[in-house]
Amino acid sequence: MKGNQMSYNNILFTVEDGIATITFNRPKSLNAMNYETMSELLDVATVCKNDENVKVLILTGAGEKAFVAGADISQMQDMRPAEALSFMELGNETMRFIETMPKPSIAAVNGYALGGGNEIALACDVRFASENALFGQPEISLGMMPGWGGTLRLPRLIGMGRAKELIMGGAHIDAKRAYEIGLVNRVLPADQLMAEARKFAAKLAGLPGFALKMIKHSVNFGYDLALDNAIRLEVESCALCFSTGDQKEGMKAFLEKRKPAFTGR
Ligand code: CAA
């Protein structure tokens, strides 16, 4: 580790002003995810979770063509079922870790987000896409199916019928269509993608971290609970925000008609 830079073989990692940027960096294979890259992603996500200087994560891809073009097909081709199982388990563990970690994540999708690439974007809290981004779950054309949460998160995000159409048909869709069906939050010109992702990340980094953590907790875990249990989770998560100085400051500042000075405590 050098200052805020850590070194990985397949991922670039920087932390600046509370924003961790994780860049998948195998541009020659369109940032395809092999086992090592997925292990590095889990490692760097763990570092981000534990580092109090990190408030928000941005995930993106190196080069101009791809976010991530999926799991590495050359590595998967000869896998036996036991090896495939451990690859899919590692991917799912990593996706769930990012999805449930107490810090927000933004996928800045700068090109192909196919298969496992789309699944990584799905595990993030929000997705910004460049106009040239392409999305899809083309696993069916390889004789397999999504294995890092695509059959689970895609229907939750865009509805079952649309998800089945994409996963069964295996077609790519462009950023405009991805926006129409709610797969991405925003579509931006390619040269503005990272600036807009950083702008939103900077905004989140300045907001009360504990309340953000409780929002994520309530949305993520409340979603799959029976409504009465989910309501309980929400009211208790909300009540816990009242243990923070940021809640006192936020309300005091409102009543004094001034901007709040949040401290993250
Ligand atoms: N795995 C391994 N290598 C890949 C790759 C992948 N997923 N995607 C692209 N590459 C490699 C290509 O093999 C090629 O390598 P060489 O230069 O050594 O030949 C290089 O990246 C550039 O790719 P193309 O020449 O194919 O570029 P293109 O512009 O013609 O096409 C593409 C781009 C449409 C994305 C095409 O590469 C493609 O279809 N890639 C595969 C996409 C895919 O099927 N993803 C799903 C994988 S399965 C999965 O992800 C399972 C899961 O749920 C976990």
Tab-separated table of C-alpha atoms and ligand atoms in Angstrom:
chain	number	residue	atom	x	y	z
A	1	MET	CA	0.000	0.000	0.000
A	2	LYS	CA	1.342	3.408	-1.021
A	3	GLY	CA	-0.565	6.261	0.611
A	4	ASN	CA	-4.095	5.803	-0.562
A	5	GLN	CA	-3.078	3.659	-3.538
A	6	MET	CA	-3.101	-0.122	-3.288
A	7	SER	CA	-1.712	-2.323	-5.929
A	8	TYR	CA	-3.544	-5.216	-7.578
A	9	ASN	CA	-2.847	-7.101	-10.791
A	10	ASN	CA	-6.229	-6.454	-12.423
A	11	ILE	CA	-7.765	-3.524	-10.563
A	12	LEU	CA	-6.726	0.097	-10.149
A	13	PHE	CA	-7.667	1.583	-6.816
A	14	THR	CA	-7.517	5.158	-5.573
A	15	VAL	CA	-9.089	7.035	-2.691
A	16	GLU	CA	-9.576	10.772	-2.956
A	17	ASP	CA	-11.814	13.060	-0.899
A	18	GLY	CA	-13.674	10.103	0.583
A	19	ILE	CA	-14.357	8.578	-2.850
A	20	ALA	CA	-12.837	5.181	-3.627
A	21	THR	CA	-12.531	4.496	-7.347
A	22	ILE	CA	-12.203	0.854	-8.345
A	23	THR	CA	-11.288	0.417	-12.008
A	24	PHE	CA	-11.371	-3.016	-13.631
A	25	ASN	CA	-8.160	-3.047	-15.603
A	26	ARG	CA	-7.904	-5.829	-18.160
A	27	PRO	CA	-8.775	-3.753	-21.229
A	28	LYS	CA	-7.316	-6.293	-23.691
A	29	SER	CA	-10.036	-8.756	-22.687
A	30	LEU	CA	-12.620	-6.002	-22.205
A	31	ASN	CA	-12.111	-6.243	-18.428
A	32	ALA	CA	-13.454	-9.809	-18.304
A	33	MET	CA	-13.534	-11.071	-14.730
A	34	ASN	CA	-11.338	-14.050	-13.978
A	35	TYR	CA	-11.021	-15.675	-10.552
A	36	GLU	CA	-8.099	-13.473	-9.554
A	37	THR	CA	-9.910	-10.253	-10.496
A	38	MET	CA	-12.970	-11.296	-8.513
A	39	SER	CA	-10.756	-12.108	-5.491
A	40	GLU	CA	-9.170	-8.678	-5.841
A	41	LEU	CA	-12.594	-7.040	-6.016
A	42	LEU	CA	-13.664	-8.749	-2.789
A	43	ASP	CA	-10.397	-7.698	-1.171
A	44	VAL	CA	-10.620	-4.065	-2.259
A	45	ALA	CA	-14.297	-3.880	-1.253
A	46	THR	CA	-13.309	-5.163	2.204
A	47	VAL	CA	-10.589	-2.494	2.415
A	48	CYS	CA	-13.200	0.146	1.496
A	49	LYS	CA	-15.632	-1.125	4.107
A	50	ASN	CA	-13.000	-0.994	6.856
A	51	ASP	CA	-11.336	2.297	5.898
A	52	GLU	CA	-13.130	5.174	7.580
A	53	ASN	CA	-11.680	7.565	4.992
A	54	VAL	CA	-13.787	5.857	2.326
A	55	LYS	CA	-17.350	7.166	2.216
A	56	VAL	CA	-18.491	6.132	-1.283
A	57	LEU	CA	-17.332	3.690	-3.973
A	58	ILE	CA	-17.291	4.155	-7.747
A	59	LEU	CA	-16.795	1.065	-9.908
A	60	THR	CA	-15.790	1.510	-13.532
A	61	GLY	CA	-13.806	-0.103	-16.343
A	62	ALA	CA	-10.484	0.824	-17.942
A	63	GLY	CA	-10.444	1.749	-21.621
A	64	GLU	CA	-13.233	3.111	-23.759
A	65	LYS	CA	-15.028	-0.070	-24.751
A	66	ALA	CA	-16.017	-1.921	-21.624
A	67	PHE	CA	-17.150	-1.741	-18.054
A	68	VAL	CA	-16.853	-5.543	-17.755
A	69	ALA	CA	-17.649	-7.904	-20.675
A	70	GLY	CA	-18.542	-10.712	-18.267
A	71	ALA	CA	-16.861	-13.580	-16.525
A	72	ASP	CA	-13.690	-14.723	-18.272
A	73	ILE	CA	-14.837	-17.276	-20.851
A	74	SER	CA	-11.326	-18.548	-21.533
A	75	GLN	CA	-10.962	-19.426	-17.854
A	76	MET	CA	-14.448	-20.954	-17.590
A	77	GLN	CA	-14.374	-23.068	-20.736
A	78	ASP	CA	-12.816	-26.193	-19.205
A	79	MET	CA	-14.099	-25.805	-15.666
A	80	ARG	CA	-15.563	-28.838	-13.975
A	81	PRO	CA	-18.779	-28.280	-11.998
A	82	ALA	CA	-16.886	-28.025	-8.684
A	83	GLU	CA	-14.653	-25.273	-10.085
A	84	ALA	CA	-17.641	-23.481	-11.591
A	85	LEU	CA	-19.357	-23.736	-8.218
A	86	SER	CA	-16.496	-22.051	-6.405
A	87	PHE	CA	-16.223	-19.323	-9.110
A	88	MET	CA	-19.960	-18.607	-8.859
A	89	GLU	CA	-19.813	-18.688	-5.059
A	90	LEU	CA	-16.929	-16.217	-4.998
A	91	GLY	CA	-18.783	-13.913	-7.408
A	92	ASN	CA	-21.971	-14.096	-5.407
A	93	GLU	CA	-20.157	-13.515	-2.115
A	94	THR	CA	-18.496	-10.437	-3.626
A	95	MET	CA	-21.741	-9.069	-5.123
A	96	ARG	CA	-23.593	-9.530	-1.844
A	97	PHE	CA	-20.727	-7.908	0.046
A	98	ILE	CA	-20.880	-4.808	-2.155
A	99	GLU	CA	-24.672	-4.736	-2.108
A	100	THR	CA	-24.928	-4.915	1.679
A	101	MET	CA	-21.815	-2.994	2.748
A	102	PRO	CA	-22.678	0.084	4.777
A	103	LYS	CA	-21.366	2.526	2.148
A	104	PRO	CA	-23.012	3.539	-1.125
A	105	SER	CA	-21.631	2.346	-4.447
A	106	ILE	CA	-22.046	3.780	-7.944
A	107	ALA	CA	-21.445	1.774	-11.116
A	108	ALA	CA	-20.095	4.111	-13.814
A	109	VAL	CA	-20.805	1.915	-16.830
A	110	ASN	CA	-18.539	3.079	-19.649
A	111	GLY	CA	-19.194	0.417	-22.303
A	112	TYR	CA	-20.093	-3.279	-22.334
A	113	ALA	CA	-21.762	-4.503	-19.131
A	114	LEU	CA	-22.471	-8.067	-20.138
A	115	GLY	CA	-23.126	-11.163	-18.061
A	116	GLY	CA	-21.062	-10.840	-14.902
A	117	GLY	CA	-20.436	-7.185	-15.828
A	118	ASN	CA	-24.123	-6.395	-15.673
A	119	GLU	CA	-24.302	-8.376	-12.434
A	120	ILE	CA	-21.572	-6.217	-10.879
A	121	ALA	CA	-23.509	-3.096	-11.909
A	122	LEU	CA	-26.663	-4.623	-10.393
A	123	ALA	CA	-24.922	-5.124	-7.052
A	124	CYS	CA	-24.134	-1.394	-6.854
A	125	ASP	CA	-26.667	1.011	-5.363
A	126	VAL	CA	-27.000	3.170	-8.473
A	127	ARG	CA	-25.935	2.877	-12.094
A	128	PHE	CA	-24.824	5.721	-14.364
A	129	ALA	CA	-24.206	4.781	-17.996
A	130	SER	CA	-22.389	6.410	-20.881
A	131	GLU	CA	-24.402	6.792	-24.086
A	132	ASN	CA	-22.342	4.020	-25.701
A	133	ALA	CA	-22.918	1.490	-22.893
A	134	LEU	CA	-24.457	-1.878	-23.777
A	135	PHE	CA	-26.106	-4.186	-21.297
A	136	GLY	CA	-27.114	-7.817	-21.385
A	137	GLN	CA	-27.062	-11.283	-19.910
A	138	PRO	CA	-25.783	-13.285	-22.897
A	139	GLU	CA	-24.907	-16.429	-20.893
A	140	ILE	CA	-27.546	-18.469	-22.706
A	141	SER	CA	-25.513	-18.213	-25.908
A	142	LEU	CA	-22.647	-19.911	-24.030
A	143	GLY	CA	-24.835	-22.743	-22.791
A	144	MET	CA	-24.969	-21.424	-19.258
A	145	MET	CA	-26.942	-18.949	-17.188
A	146	PRO	CA	-26.101	-15.968	-14.970
A	147	GLY	CA	-24.234	-17.060	-11.859
A	148	TRP	CA	-23.487	-13.856	-9.934
A	149	GLY	CA	-27.031	-12.821	-9.067
A	150	GLY	CA	-28.471	-11.849	-12.465
A	151	THR	CA	-31.548	-14.053	-12.213
A	152	LEU	CA	-32.235	-12.548	-8.771
A	153	ARG	CA	-31.365	-8.860	-8.924
A	154	LEU	CA	-32.484	-8.155	-12.489
A	155	PRO	CA	-36.164	-9.145	-11.906
A	156	ARG	CA	-36.156	-7.185	-8.651
A	157	LEU	CA	-34.934	-4.082	-10.498
A	158	ILE	CA	-36.764	-4.177	-13.844
A	159	GLY	CA	-39.573	-6.710	-13.288
A	160	MET	CA	-39.805	-10.394	-14.013
A	161	GLY	CA	-41.060	-10.238	-17.607
A	162	ARG	CA	-38.347	-7.861	-18.790
A	163	ALA	CA	-35.675	-9.768	-16.882
A	164	LYS	CA	-36.733	-13.076	-18.408
A	165	GLU	CA	-36.742	-11.533	-21.880
A	166	LEU	CA	-33.149	-10.325	-21.401
A	167	ILE	CA	-31.821	-13.465	-19.701
A	168	MET	CA	-33.620	-15.994	-21.910
A	169	GLY	CA	-33.136	-14.119	-25.189
A	170	GLY	CA	-29.571	-13.052	-24.400
A	171	ALA	CA	-29.782	-9.833	-26.465
A	172	HIS	CA	-27.807	-6.677	-25.739
A	173	ILE	CA	-29.709	-3.464	-25.037
A	174	ASP	CA	-28.382	0.056	-25.374
A	175	ALA	CA	-28.179	2.686	-22.644
A	176	LYS	CA	-31.370	4.419	-23.785
A	177	ARG	CA	-33.385	1.200	-23.454
A	178	ALA	CA	-31.630	0.402	-20.153
A	179	TYR	CA	-32.809	3.775	-18.861
A	180	GLU	CA	-36.364	3.227	-20.126
A	181	ILE	CA	-36.693	-0.033	-18.205
A	182	GLY	CA	-35.075	1.287	-15.028
A	183	LEU	CA	-31.851	-0.671	-15.314
A	184	VAL	CA	-29.789	2.525	-15.126
A	185	ASN	CA	-30.410	5.751	-13.235
A	186	ARG	CA	-28.813	8.164	-15.702
A	187	VAL	CA	-27.380	8.175	-19.229
A	188	LEU	CA	-24.525	10.600	-19.891
A	189	PRO	CA	-22.203	11.534	-22.739
A	190	ALA	CA	-19.093	9.334	-22.400
A	191	ASP	CA	-16.840	12.275	-21.580
A	192	GLN	CA	-19.096	13.342	-18.700
A	193	LEU	CA	-19.679	9.945	-17.119
A	194	MET	CA	-16.902	9.974	-14.536
A	195	ALA	CA	-17.357	13.662	-13.696
A	196	GLU	CA	-21.070	13.092	-12.995
A	197	ALA	CA	-20.369	9.908	-11.018
A	198	ARG	CA	-17.809	11.807	-8.931
A	199	LYS	CA	-20.200	14.710	-8.456
A	200	PHE	CA	-22.881	12.405	-7.088
A	201	ALA	CA	-20.294	10.512	-5.020
A	202	ALA	CA	-19.019	13.797	-3.553
A	203	LYS	CA	-22.559	14.738	-2.634
A	204	LEU	CA	-23.079	11.407	-0.863
A	205	ALA	CA	-19.681	11.685	0.848
A	206	GLY	CA	-20.803	14.942	2.463
A	207	LEU	CA	-24.105	13.558	3.767
A	208	PRO	CA	-24.630	11.917	7.175
A	209	GLY	CA	-22.923	8.537	6.812
A	210	PHE	CA	-24.883	6.747	9.514
A	211	ALA	CA	-28.224	7.713	7.987
A	212	LEU	CA	-26.988	6.548	4.557
A	213	LYS	CA	-25.983	3.264	6.141
A	214	MET	CA	-29.434	2.881	7.708
A	215	ILE	CA	-31.158	3.726	4.402
A	216	LYS	CA	-29.188	0.975	2.653
A	217	HIS	CA	-29.902	-1.429	5.488
A	218	SER	CA	-33.635	-0.772	5.463
A	219	VAL	CA	-34.000	-0.877	1.667
A	220	ASN	CA	-31.853	-3.999	1.230
A	221	PHE	CA	-33.124	-6.107	4.082
A	222	GLY	CA	-36.661	-4.695	4.230
A	223	TYR	CA	-37.221	-5.651	0.599
A	224	ASP	CA	-37.344	-9.386	1.257
A	225	LEU	CA	-39.139	-9.291	4.609
A	226	ALA	CA	-42.852	-9.616	5.255
A	227	LEU	CA	-44.260	-6.062	5.385
A	228	ASP	CA	-44.835	-5.959	9.161
A	229	ASN	CA	-41.257	-7.089	9.810
A	230	ALA	CA	-39.953	-4.639	7.206
A	231	ILE	CA	-41.852	-1.802	8.890
A	232	ARG	CA	-40.284	-2.786	12.215
A	233	LEU	CA	-36.850	-2.738	10.572
A	234	GLU	CA	-37.530	0.698	9.124
A	235	VAL	CA	-38.786	2.320	12.321
A	236	GLU	CA	-35.868	0.931	14.324
A	237	SER	CA	-33.339	1.984	11.654
A	238	CYS	CA	-34.894	5.444	11.617
A	239	ALA	CA	-34.869	5.676	15.417
A	240	LEU	CA	-31.174	4.758	15.484
A	241	CYS	CA	-30.383	7.849	13.392
A	242	PHE	CA	-31.379	9.843	16.467
A	243	SER	CA	-28.261	8.529	18.221
A	244	THR	CA	-26.055	10.655	15.945
A	245	GLY	CA	-24.759	14.186	16.174
A	246	ASP	CA	-25.554	14.592	12.472
A	247	GLN	CA	-29.280	14.216	13.176
A	248	LYS	CA	-29.104	16.871	15.909
A	249	GLU	CA	-27.050	19.150	13.646
A	250	GLY	CA	-29.271	18.594	10.586
A	251	MET	CA	-32.409	19.586	12.449
A	252	LYS	CA	-30.770	22.426	14.387
A	253	ALA	CA	-29.401	23.872	11.128
A	254	PHE	CA	-32.823	23.638	9.502
A	255	LEU	CA	-34.455	25.512	12.384
A	256	GLU	CA	-31.674	28.120	12.433
A	257	LYS	CA	-32.042	28.516	8.632
A	258	ARG	CA	-28.399	27.708	7.901
A	259	LYS	CA	-26.483	24.944	6.113
A	260	PRO	CA	-25.729	21.932	8.317
A	261	ALA	CA	-22.115	21.103	9.170
A	262	PHE	CA	-22.171	17.320	9.278
A	263	THR	CA	-19.262	15.581	10.982
A	264	GLY	CA	-20.129	11.942	10.259
A	265	ARG	CA	-20.718	11.263	13.947
B	1	CAA	N1	-14.130	-13.483	-21.433
B	1	CAA	C1	-12.899	-13.614	-21.972
B	1	CAA	N2	-12.447	-12.834	-22.967
B	1	CAA	C2	-13.281	-11.899	-23.447
B	1	CAA	C3	-14.582	-11.716	-22.938
B	1	CAA	C4	-15.004	-12.560	-21.876
B	1	CAA	N3	-16.200	-12.439	-21.305
B	1	CAA	N4	-15.177	-10.733	-23.636
B	1	CAA	C5	-14.270	-10.303	-24.526
B	1	CAA	N5	-13.129	-10.995	-24.421
B	1	CAA	C6	-11.895	-10.852	-25.203
B	1	CAA	C7	-12.052	-11.449	-26.594
B	1	CAA	O1	-11.840	-12.841	-26.558
B	1	CAA	C8	-10.967	-10.701	-27.357
B	1	CAA	O2	-9.744	-11.275	-27.028
B	1	CAA	P1	-8.599	-11.445	-28.203
B	1	CAA	O3	-8.282	-10.025	-28.619
B	1	CAA	O4	-7.475	-12.104	-27.490
B	1	CAA	O5	-9.226	-12.231	-29.282
B	1	CAA	C9	-10.997	-9.315	-26.704
B	1	CAA	O6	-11.631	-9.475	-25.434
B	1	CAA	C10	-11.796	-8.309	-27.509
B	1	CAA	O7	-13.083	-8.874	-27.736
B	1	CAA	P2	-13.733	-8.996	-29.201
B	1	CAA	O8	-12.678	-9.132	-30.221
B	1	CAA	O9	-14.773	-10.047	-29.130
B	1	CAA	O10	-14.379	-7.548	-29.308
B	1	CAA	P3	-15.689	-7.136	-30.124
B	1	CAA	O11	-15.728	-5.646	-30.049
B	1	CAA	O12	-15.727	-7.781	-31.449
B	1	CAA	O13	-16.914	-7.732	-29.280
B	1	CAA	C11	-18.164	-8.223	-27.257
B	1	CAA	C12	-17.163	-7.274	-27.973
B	1	CAA	C13	-19.528	-8.131	-27.935
B	1	CAA	C14	-18.266	-7.743	-25.817
B	1	CAA	C15	-17.640	-9.662	-27.339
B	1	CAA	O14	-16.289	-9.678	-26.893
B	1	CAA	C16	-18.404	-10.619	-26.470
B	1	CAA	O15	-19.482	-11.047	-26.832
B	1	CAA	N6	-17.840	-10.994	-25.282
B	1	CAA	C17	-18.425	-11.989	-24.425
B	1	CAA	C18	-19.602	-11.433	-23.654
B	1	CAA	C19	-20.240	-12.506	-22.809
B	1	CAA	O16	-20.706	-13.511	-23.286
B	1	CAA	N7	-20.266	-12.279	-21.466
B	1	CAA	C20	-20.851	-13.211	-20.529
B	1	CAA	C21	-19.802	-14.122	-19.989
B	1	CAA	S1	-20.493	-15.429	-18.997
B	1	CAA	C22	-20.791	-14.735	-17.500
B	1	CAA	O17	-20.543	-13.578	-17.263
B	1	CAA	C23	-21.335	-15.682	-16.484
B	1	CAA	C24	-21.775	-15.089	-15.198
B	1	CAA	O18	-22.911	-14.713	-15.021
B	1	CAA	C25	-20.888	-15.033	-14.075
